Short mmCIF file of C-alpha atoms and ligand atoms in Angstrom, two decimals:
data_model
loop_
_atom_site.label_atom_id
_atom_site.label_comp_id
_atom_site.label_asym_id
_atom_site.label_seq_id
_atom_site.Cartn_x
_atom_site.Cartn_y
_atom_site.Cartn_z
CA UNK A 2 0.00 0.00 0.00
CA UNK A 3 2.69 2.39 0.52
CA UNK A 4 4.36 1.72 -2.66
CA UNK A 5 1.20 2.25 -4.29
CA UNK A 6 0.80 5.39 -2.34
CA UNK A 7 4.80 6.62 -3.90
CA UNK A 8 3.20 5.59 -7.38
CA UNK A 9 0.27 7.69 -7.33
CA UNK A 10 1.65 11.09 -5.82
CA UNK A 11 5.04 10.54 -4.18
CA UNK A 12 8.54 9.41 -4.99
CA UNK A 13 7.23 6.58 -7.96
CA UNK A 14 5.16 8.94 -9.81
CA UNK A 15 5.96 8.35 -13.84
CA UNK A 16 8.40 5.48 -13.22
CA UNK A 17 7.54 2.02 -14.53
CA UNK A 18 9.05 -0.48 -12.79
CA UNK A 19 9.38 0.63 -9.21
CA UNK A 20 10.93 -0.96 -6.86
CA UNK A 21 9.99 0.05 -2.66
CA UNK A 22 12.16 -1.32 0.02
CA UNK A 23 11.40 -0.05 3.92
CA UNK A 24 14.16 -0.36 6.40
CA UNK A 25 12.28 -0.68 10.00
CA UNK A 26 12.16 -3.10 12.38
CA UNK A 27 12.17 -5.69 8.96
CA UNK A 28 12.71 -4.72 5.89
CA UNK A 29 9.69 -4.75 3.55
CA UNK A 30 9.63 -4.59 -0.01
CA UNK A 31 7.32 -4.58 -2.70
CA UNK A 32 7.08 -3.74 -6.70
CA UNK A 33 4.63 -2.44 -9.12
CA UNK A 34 4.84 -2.96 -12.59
CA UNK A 35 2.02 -0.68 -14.92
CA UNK A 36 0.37 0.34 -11.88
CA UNK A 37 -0.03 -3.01 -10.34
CA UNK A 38 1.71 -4.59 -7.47
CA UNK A 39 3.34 -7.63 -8.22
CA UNK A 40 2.11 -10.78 -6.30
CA UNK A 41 3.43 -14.23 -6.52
CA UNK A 42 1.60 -17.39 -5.76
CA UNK A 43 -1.61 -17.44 -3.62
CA UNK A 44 -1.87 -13.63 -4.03
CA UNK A 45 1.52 -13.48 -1.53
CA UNK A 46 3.81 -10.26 -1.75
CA UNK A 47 7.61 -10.95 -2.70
CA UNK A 48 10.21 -11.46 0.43
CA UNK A 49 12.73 -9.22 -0.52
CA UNK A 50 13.73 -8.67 2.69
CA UNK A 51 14.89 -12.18 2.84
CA UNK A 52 17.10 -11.60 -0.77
CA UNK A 53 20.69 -13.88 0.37
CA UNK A 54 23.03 -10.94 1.55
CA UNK A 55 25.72 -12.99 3.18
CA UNK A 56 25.57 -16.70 2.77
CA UNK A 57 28.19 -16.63 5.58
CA UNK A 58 25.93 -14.00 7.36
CA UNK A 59 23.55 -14.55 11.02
CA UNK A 60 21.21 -16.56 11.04
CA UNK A 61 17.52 -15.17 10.26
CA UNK A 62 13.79 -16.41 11.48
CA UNK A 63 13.09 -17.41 8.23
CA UNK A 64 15.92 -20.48 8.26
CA UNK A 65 18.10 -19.34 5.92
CA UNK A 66 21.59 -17.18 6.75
CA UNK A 67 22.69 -14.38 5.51
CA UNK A 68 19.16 -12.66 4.39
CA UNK A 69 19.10 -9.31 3.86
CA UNK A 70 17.38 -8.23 6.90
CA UNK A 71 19.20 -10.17 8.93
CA UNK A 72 22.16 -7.73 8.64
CA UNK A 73 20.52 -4.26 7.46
CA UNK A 74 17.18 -4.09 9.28
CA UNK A 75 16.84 -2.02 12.60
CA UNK A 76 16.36 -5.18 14.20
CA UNK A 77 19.45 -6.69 13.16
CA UNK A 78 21.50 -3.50 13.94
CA UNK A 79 20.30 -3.11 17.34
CA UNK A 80 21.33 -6.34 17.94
CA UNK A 81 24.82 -6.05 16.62
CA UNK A 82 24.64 -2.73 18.58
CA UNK A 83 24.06 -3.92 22.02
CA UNK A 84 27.07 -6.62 21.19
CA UNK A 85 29.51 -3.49 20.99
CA UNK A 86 27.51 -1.91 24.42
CA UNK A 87 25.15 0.68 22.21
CA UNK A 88 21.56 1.01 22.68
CA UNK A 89 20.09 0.62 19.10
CA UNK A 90 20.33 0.14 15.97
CA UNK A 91 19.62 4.54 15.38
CA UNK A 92 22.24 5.10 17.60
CA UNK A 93 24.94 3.13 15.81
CA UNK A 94 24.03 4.77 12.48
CA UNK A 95 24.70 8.51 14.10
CA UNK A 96 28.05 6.97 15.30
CA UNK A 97 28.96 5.40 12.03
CA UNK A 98 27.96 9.11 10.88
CA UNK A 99 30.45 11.03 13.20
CA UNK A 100 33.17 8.39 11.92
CA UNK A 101 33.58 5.62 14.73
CA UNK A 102 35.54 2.69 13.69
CA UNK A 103 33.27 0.39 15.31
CA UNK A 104 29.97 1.86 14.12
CA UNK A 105 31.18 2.28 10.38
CA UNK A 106 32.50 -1.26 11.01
CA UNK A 107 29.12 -2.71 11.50
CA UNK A 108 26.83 -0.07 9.59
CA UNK A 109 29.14 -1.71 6.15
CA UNK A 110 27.82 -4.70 6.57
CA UNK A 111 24.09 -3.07 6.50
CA UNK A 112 25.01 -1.39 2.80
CA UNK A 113 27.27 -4.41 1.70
CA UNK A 114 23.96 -6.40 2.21
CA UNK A 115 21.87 -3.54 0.58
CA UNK A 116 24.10 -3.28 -2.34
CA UNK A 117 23.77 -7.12 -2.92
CA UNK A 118 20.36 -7.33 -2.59
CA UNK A 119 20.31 -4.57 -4.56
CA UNK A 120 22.06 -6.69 -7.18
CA UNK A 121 19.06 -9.57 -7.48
CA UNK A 122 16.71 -7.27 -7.79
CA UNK A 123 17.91 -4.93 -10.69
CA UNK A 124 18.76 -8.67 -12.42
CA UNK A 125 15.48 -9.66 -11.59
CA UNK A 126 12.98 -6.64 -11.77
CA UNK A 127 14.70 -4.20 -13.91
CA UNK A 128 13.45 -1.35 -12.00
CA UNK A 129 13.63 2.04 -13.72
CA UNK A 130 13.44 3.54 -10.07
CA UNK A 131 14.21 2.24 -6.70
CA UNK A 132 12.11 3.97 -3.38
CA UNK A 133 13.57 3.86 0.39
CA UNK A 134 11.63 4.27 2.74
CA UNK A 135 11.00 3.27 6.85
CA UNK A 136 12.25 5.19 9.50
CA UNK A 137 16.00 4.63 9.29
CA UNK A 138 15.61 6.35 5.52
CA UNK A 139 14.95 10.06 7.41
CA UNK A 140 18.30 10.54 8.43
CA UNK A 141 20.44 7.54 6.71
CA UNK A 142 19.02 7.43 2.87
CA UNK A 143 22.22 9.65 1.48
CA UNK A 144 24.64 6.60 2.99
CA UNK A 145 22.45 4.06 1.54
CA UNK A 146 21.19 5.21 -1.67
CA UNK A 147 25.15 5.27 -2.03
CA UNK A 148 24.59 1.46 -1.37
CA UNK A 149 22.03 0.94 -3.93
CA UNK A 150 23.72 3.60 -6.34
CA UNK A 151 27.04 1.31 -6.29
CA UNK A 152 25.19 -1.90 -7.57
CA UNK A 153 23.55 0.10 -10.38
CA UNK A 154 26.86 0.95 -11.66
CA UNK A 155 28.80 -2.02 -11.53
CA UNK A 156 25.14 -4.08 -12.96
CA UNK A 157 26.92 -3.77 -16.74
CA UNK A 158 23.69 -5.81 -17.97
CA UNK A 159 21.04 -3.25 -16.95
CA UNK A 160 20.66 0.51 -18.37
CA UNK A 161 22.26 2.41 -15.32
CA UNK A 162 21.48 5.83 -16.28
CA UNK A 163 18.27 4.94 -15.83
CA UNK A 164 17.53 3.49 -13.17
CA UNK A 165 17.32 6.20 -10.69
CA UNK A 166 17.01 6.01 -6.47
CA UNK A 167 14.88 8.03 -4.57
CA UNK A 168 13.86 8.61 -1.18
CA UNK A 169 10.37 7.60 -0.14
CA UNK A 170 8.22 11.00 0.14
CA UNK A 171 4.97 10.52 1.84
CA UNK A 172 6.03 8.64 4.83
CA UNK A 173 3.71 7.33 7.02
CA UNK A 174 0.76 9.11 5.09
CA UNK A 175 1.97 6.28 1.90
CA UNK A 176 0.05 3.46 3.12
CA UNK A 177 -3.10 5.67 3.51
CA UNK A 178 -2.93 7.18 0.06
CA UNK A 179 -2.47 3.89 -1.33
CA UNK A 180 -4.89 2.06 0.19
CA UNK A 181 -7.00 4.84 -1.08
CA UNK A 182 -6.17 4.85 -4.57
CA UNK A 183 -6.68 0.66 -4.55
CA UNK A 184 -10.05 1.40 -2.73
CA UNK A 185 -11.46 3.89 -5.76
CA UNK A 186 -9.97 1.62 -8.60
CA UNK A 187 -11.65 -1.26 -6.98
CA UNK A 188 -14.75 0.68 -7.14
CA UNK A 189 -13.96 2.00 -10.40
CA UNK A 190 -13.75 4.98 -9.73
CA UNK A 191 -10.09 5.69 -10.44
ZN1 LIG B 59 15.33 -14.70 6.07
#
């Protein structure tokens, strides 16, 4: 619903694929493709939160290692946070910010596991634009659209210059709009 929301008035407005990944306590993801959200078998949404980061990597819920959110969710930074005797995940990212060793240690994992994600999904969707979103995005998009910018230049099989990243725009207020734009075209009156 929120990446429906970014389609109709925020940052996926005139881009065809788009591609929507939240950071927060998990990391969501989702993709629309000519104004319709992709959905796999059963009606499910994709897992790309669970994308294989780090086949070495901790191990997630979901039984596999390595996934994605298992190293760059808020989640899986406060944990590795409170290892090194910091409170959260938010706090490590303003001390990887002011330059600590440890924190910038720890906070490249997070975008080493963004950028590969990153990877499978331009391979895989083609997006032409990319959304972050979630709360970690309001003060940490720059050092992870970074992340997500490195992949798309190194992909040599997909058109880099243009496939564009962006930071989510509506916040919160996405998931209404959406659900609000899927409500009218469900009653036709979009
Ligand atoms: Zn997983």
């Amino acid at each position: 619903m929120a990446l429906l929301g970014e389609c109709r008035s925020g940052a996926g407005r005139g881009f065809d694929p788009v591609v929507m990944l939240t950071f927060g306590t998990g990391i969501g993801g989702a993709a629309v493709r000519g104004g319709v959200l992709l959905r796999g078998v059963g009606g499910e949404h994709p897992e790309l939160g669970h994308l294989p980061a780090d086949p070495g990597g901790p191990r997630c819920y979901c039984g596999a290692s390595g996934c994605f959110e298992s190293l760059a969710s808020g989640t899986a930074l406060t944990a590795a946070a409170r290892i090194v005797g910091l409170t959260d995940g938010a706090e490590l990212l303003t001390r990887a910010r002011e330059g600590e060793d440890t924190a910038r240690r720890i906070r490249a994992d997070a975008l080493a596991a963004t950028a590969s994600a990153t990877w499978t999904i331009l391979h895989t969707l083609l997006p032409e634009r990319i959304v972050l979103g979630g709360g970690m995005m309001d003060e940490h998009f720059e050092v992870f659209a970074e992340a997500v910018r490195g992949a798309v230049e190194r992909a040599t099989l997909v058109p880099p210059r243009r496939i564009t990243v962006a930071p989510a725009e509506l916040g919160w207020r996405a998931g209404v709009v959406g659900a609000a734009g899927a409500a009218m075209a469900a009653a036709g009156r979009d």
